mmCIF file of C-alpha atoms in Angstrom:
data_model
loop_
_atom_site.group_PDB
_atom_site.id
_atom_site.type_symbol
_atom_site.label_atom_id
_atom_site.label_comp_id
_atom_site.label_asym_id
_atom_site.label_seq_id
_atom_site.Cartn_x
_atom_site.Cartn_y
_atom_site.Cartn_z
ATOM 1 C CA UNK A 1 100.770 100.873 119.517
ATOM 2 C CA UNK A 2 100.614 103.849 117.808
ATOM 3 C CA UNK A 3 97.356 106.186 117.756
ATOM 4 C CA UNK A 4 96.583 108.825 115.319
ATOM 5 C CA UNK A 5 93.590 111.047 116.481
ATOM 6 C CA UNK A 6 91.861 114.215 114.421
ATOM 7 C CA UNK A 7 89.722 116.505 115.904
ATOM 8 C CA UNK A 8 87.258 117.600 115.159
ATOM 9 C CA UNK A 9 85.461 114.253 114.309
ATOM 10 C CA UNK A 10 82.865 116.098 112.594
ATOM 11 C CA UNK A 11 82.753 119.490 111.297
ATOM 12 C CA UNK A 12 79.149 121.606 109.521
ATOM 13 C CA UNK A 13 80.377 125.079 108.055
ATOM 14 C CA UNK A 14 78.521 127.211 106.103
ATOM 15 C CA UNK A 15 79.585 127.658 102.031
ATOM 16 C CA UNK A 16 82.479 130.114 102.190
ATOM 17 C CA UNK A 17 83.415 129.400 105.761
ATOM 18 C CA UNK A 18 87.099 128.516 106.794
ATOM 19 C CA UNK A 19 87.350 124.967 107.887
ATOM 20 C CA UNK A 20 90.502 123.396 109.751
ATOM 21 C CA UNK A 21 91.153 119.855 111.485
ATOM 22 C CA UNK A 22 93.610 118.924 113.447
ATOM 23 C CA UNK A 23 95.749 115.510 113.792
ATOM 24 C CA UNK A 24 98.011 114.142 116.778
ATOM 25 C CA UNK A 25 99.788 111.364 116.370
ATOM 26 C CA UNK A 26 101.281 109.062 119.546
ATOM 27 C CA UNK A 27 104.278 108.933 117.948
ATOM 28 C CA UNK A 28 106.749 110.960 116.182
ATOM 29 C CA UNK A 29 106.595 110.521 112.667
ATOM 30 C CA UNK A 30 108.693 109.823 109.233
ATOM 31 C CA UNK A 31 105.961 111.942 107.134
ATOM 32 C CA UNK A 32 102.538 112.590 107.027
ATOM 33 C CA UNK A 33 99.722 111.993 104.789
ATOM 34 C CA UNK A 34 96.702 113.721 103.806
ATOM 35 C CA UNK A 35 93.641 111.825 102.072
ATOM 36 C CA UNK A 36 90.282 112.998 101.156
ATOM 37 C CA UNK A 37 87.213 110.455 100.906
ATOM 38 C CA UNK A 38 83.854 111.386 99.409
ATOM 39 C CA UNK A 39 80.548 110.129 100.685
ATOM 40 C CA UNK A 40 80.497 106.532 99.325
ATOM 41 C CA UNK A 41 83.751 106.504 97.558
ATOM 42 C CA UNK A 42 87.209 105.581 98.556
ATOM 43 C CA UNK A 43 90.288 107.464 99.850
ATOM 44 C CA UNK A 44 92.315 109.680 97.565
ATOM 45 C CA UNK A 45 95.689 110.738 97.934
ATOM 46 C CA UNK A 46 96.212 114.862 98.545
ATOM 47 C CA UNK A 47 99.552 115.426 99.805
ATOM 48 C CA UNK A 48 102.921 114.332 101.461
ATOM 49 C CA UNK A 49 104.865 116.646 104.352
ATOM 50 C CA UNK A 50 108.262 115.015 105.503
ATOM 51 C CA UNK A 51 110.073 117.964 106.791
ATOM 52 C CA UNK A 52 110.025 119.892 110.280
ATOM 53 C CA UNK A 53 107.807 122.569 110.131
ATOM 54 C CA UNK A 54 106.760 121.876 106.692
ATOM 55 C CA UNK A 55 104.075 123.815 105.378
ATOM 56 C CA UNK A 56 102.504 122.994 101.392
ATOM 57 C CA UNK A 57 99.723 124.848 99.967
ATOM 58 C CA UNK A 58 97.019 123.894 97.158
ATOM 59 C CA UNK A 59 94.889 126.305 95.847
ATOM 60 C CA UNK A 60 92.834 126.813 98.992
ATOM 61 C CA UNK A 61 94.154 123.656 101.191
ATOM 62 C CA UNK A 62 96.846 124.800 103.369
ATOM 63 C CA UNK A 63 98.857 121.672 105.136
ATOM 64 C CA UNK A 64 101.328 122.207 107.790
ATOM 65 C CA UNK A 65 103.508 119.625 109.530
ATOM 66 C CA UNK A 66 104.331 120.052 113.161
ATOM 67 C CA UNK A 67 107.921 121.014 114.222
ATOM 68 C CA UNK A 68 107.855 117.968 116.133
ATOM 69 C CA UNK A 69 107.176 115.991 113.667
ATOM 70 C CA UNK A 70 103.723 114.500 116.214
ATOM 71 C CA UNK A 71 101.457 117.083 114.773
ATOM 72 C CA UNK A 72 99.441 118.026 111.818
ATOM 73 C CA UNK A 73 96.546 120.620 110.313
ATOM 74 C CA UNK A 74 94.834 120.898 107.547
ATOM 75 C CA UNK A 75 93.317 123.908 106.731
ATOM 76 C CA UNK A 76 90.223 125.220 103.728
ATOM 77 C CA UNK A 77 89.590 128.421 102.735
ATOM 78 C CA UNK A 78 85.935 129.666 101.689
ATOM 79 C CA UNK A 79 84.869 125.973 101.900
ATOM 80 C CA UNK A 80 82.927 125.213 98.543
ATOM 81 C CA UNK A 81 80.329 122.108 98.164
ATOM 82 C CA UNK A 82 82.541 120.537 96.402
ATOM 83 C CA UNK A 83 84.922 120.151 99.581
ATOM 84 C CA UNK A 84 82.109 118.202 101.330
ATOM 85 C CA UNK A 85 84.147 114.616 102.333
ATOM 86 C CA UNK A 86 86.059 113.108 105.339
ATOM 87 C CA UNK A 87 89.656 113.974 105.671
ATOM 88 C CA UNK A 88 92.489 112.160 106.720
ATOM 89 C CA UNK A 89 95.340 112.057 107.743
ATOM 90 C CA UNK A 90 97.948 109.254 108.070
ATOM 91 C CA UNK A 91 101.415 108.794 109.124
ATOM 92 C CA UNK A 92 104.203 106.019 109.889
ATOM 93 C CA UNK A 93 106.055 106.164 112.895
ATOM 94 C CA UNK A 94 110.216 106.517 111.623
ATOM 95 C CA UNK A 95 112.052 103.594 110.292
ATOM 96 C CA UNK A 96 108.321 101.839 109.755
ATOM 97 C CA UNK A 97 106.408 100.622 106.706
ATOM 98 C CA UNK A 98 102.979 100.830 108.240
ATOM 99 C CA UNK A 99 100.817 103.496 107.651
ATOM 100 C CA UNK A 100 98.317 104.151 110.412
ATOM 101 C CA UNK A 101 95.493 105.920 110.066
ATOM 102 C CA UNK A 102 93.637 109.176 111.800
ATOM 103 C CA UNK A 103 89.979 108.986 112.822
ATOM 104 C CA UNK A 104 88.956 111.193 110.208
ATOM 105 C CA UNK A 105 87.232 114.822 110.244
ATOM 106 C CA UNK A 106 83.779 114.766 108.324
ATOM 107 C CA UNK A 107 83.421 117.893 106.791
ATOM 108 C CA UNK A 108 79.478 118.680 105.670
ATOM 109 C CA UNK A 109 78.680 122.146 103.401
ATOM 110 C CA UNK A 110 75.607 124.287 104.014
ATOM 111 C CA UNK A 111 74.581 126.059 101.047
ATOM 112 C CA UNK B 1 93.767 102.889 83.474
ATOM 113 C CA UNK B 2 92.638 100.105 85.942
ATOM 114 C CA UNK B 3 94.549 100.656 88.711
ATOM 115 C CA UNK B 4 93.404 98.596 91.991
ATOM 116 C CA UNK B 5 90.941 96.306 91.195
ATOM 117 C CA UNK B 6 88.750 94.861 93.930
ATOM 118 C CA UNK B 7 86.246 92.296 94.054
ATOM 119 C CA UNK B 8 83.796 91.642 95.307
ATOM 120 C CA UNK B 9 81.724 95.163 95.829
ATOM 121 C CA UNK B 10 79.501 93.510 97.729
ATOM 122 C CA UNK B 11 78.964 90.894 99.578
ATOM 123 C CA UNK B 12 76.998 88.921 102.351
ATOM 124 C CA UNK B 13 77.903 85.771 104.200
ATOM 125 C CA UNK B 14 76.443 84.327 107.427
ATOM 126 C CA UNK B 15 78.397 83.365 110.330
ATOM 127 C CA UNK B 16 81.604 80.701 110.027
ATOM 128 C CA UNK B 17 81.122 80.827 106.192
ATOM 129 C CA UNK B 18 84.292 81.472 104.062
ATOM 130 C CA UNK B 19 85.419 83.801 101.606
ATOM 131 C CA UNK B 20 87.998 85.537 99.702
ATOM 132 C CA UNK B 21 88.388 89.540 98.949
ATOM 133 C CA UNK B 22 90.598 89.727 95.641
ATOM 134 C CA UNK B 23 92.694 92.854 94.846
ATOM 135 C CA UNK B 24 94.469 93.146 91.846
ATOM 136 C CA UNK B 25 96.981 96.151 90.687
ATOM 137 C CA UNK B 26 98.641 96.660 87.392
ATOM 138 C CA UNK B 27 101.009 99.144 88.568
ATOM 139 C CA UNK B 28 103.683 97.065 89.580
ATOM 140 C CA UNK B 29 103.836 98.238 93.074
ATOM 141 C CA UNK B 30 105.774 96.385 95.406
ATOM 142 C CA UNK B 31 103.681 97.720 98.986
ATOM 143 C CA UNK B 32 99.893 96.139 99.100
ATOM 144 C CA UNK B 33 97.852 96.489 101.873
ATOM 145 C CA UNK B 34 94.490 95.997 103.226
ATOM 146 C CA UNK B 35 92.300 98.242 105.386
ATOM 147 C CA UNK B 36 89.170 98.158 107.129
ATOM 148 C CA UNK B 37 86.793 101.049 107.795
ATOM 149 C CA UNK B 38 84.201 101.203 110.138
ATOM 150 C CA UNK B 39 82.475 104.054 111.540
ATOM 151 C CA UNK B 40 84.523 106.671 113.482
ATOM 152 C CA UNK B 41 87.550 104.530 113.905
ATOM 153 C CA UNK B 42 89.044 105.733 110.517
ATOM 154 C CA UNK B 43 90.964 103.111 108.256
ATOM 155 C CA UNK B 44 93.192 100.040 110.257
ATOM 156 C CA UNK B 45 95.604 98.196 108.516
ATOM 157 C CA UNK B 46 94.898 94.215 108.612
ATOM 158 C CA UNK B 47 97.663 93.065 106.573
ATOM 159 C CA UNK B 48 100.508 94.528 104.510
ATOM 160 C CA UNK B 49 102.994 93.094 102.046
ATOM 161 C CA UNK B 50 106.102 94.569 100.608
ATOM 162 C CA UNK B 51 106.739 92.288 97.813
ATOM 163 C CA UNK B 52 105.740 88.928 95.997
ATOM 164 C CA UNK B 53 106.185 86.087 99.183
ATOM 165 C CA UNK B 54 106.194 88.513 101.762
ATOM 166 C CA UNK B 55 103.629 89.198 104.370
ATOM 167 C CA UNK B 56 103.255 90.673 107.221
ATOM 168 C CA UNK B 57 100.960 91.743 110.164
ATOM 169 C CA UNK B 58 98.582 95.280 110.699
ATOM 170 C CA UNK B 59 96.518 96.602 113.748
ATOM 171 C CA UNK B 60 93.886 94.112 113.327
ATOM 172 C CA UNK B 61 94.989 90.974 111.823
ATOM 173 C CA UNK B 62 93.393 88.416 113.734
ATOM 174 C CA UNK B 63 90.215 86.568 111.263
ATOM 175 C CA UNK B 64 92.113 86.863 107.983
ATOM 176 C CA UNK B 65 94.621 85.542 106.161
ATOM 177 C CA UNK B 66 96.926 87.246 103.414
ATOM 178 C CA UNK B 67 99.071 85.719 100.812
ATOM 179 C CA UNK B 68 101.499 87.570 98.229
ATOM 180 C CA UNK B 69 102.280 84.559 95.299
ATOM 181 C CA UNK B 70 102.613 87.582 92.674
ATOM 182 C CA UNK B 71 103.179 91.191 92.487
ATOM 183 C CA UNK B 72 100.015 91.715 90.626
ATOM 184 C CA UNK B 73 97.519 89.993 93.359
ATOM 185 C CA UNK B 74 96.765 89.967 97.293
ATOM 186 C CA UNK B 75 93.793 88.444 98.091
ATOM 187 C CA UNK B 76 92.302 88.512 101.823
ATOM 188 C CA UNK B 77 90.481 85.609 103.272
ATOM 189 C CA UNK B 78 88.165 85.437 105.838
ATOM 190 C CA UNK B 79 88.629 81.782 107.364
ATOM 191 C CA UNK B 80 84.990 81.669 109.638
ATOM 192 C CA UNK B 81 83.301 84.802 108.947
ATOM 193 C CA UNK B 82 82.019 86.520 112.473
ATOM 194 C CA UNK B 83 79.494 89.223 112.553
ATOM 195 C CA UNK B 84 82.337 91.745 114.292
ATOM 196 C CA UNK B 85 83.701 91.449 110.351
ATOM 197 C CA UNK B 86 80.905 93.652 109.050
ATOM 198 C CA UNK B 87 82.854 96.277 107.343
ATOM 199 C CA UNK B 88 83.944 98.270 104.356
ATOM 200 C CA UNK B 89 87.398 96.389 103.215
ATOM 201 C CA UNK B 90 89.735 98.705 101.273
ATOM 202 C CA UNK B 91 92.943 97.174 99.476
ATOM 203 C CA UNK B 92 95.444 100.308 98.672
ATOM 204 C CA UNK B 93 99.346 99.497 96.643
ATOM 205 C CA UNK B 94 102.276 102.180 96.316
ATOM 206 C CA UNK B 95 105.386 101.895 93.958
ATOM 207 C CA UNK B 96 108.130 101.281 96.380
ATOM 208 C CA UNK B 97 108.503 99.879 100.018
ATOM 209 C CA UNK B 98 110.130 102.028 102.883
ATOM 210 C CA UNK B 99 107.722 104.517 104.780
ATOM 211 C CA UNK B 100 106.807 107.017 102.125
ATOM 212 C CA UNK B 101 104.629 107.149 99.160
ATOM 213 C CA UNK B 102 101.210 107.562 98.077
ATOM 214 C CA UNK B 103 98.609 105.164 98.720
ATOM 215 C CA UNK B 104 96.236 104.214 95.699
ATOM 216 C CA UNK B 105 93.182 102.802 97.011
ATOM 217 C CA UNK B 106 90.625 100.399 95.340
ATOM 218 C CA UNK B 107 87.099 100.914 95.207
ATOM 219 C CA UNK B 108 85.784 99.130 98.626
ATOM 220 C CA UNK B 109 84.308 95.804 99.084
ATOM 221 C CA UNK B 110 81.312 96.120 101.581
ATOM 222 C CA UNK B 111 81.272 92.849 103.242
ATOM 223 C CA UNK B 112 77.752 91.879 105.938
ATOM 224 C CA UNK B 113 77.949 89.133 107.951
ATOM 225 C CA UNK B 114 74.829 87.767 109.447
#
């Protein structure tokens, strides 16, 4: 079945540090997702990429979407506490209704 | 705005007791899902549903049951809780079906079993 793995699985940076994680999916996919989950809450929705090569910014996320369509980043400038959080990122393979997943990348601040 | 409602938060049951997880969303999304989250594996999909009567299969399906009798409601049931169910359960809907679309998740449901 399809596998959706992010490295790093964990990830300490210092306040104002860049921070980037990485996701590979088994499969080519129709789009990919990007959700953020704070400590103790649930998963919330950040963005959608569904082109080749895409590449979306907000404020100081940066997303890009592989040209392959397998691949994904996500990628924080001068990290700020407020960052702190697993991210995720999740994808269905074309033509398919399920959305699977990535292992996560838990992102912790030092002041 | 209520969104995805589930219930319980909590809950604990010992082994080969029953129990249903309710979700509830009053956005009139078609797609309804549940997850499970454990530590380092991420979020798998247990069972999905693209409209009122139809369900179908995730990653990890086996131990629960699913039903879809309105757009409003999917509850998951545990038949014989097993401790390998101890997990943070997740129900998330979006507005149409296909393979795009943001999720909205619910709260969680931490579920122990002894």
């Amino acid at each position: 079945g399809q596998q959706v793995m992010q490295i790093p699985q964990y990830q300490h940076v210092q306040e104002g540090e860049d921070f980037t994680t990485y996701c590979n999916s088994s499969t080519t996919l129709s789009n990919i997702q990007w959700y953020k989950q704070r400590p103790g809450g649930h998963p919330v929705f950040l963005i959608q990429l569904v082109k080749s090569g895409e590449v979306k910014k907000q404020k100081r996320l940066t997303f890009q979407f592989g040209e392959a369509k397998k691949n994904s980043s996500l990628h924080i400038t001068a990290t700020q506490t407020t960052d702190v959080g697993t991210y995720f990122c999740a994808g269905p393979p074309q033509g398919n209704e399920k959305l699977t997943f990535g292992t996560g990348t838990r992102l912790t601040i030092i002041p | 705005n209520a969104g995805v409602t589930q219930t319980p938060k909590f809950q604990v049951l010992k082994t080969g007791q029953s129990m249903t997880l309710q979700c509830a969303q009053d956005m009139n999304h078609e797609y309804m899902s549940w997850y499970r989250q454990d530590p380092g594996m991420g979020l798998r999909l247990i069972h999905y549903s693209v409209g009122a009567g139809i369900t179908d299969q995730g990653e990890v399906p086996n131990g629960y049951n699913v039903s879809r009798s309105t757009t409003e409601d999917f509850p998951l049931r545990l038949l014989s809780a097993a401790p390998s169910q101890t997990s943070v359960y997740f129900c998330a809907s979006r507005p149409g079906t296909g393979d795009t679309g943001e999720l909205f998740f619910g709260e969680g449901s931490r579920l122990t079993v002894l």
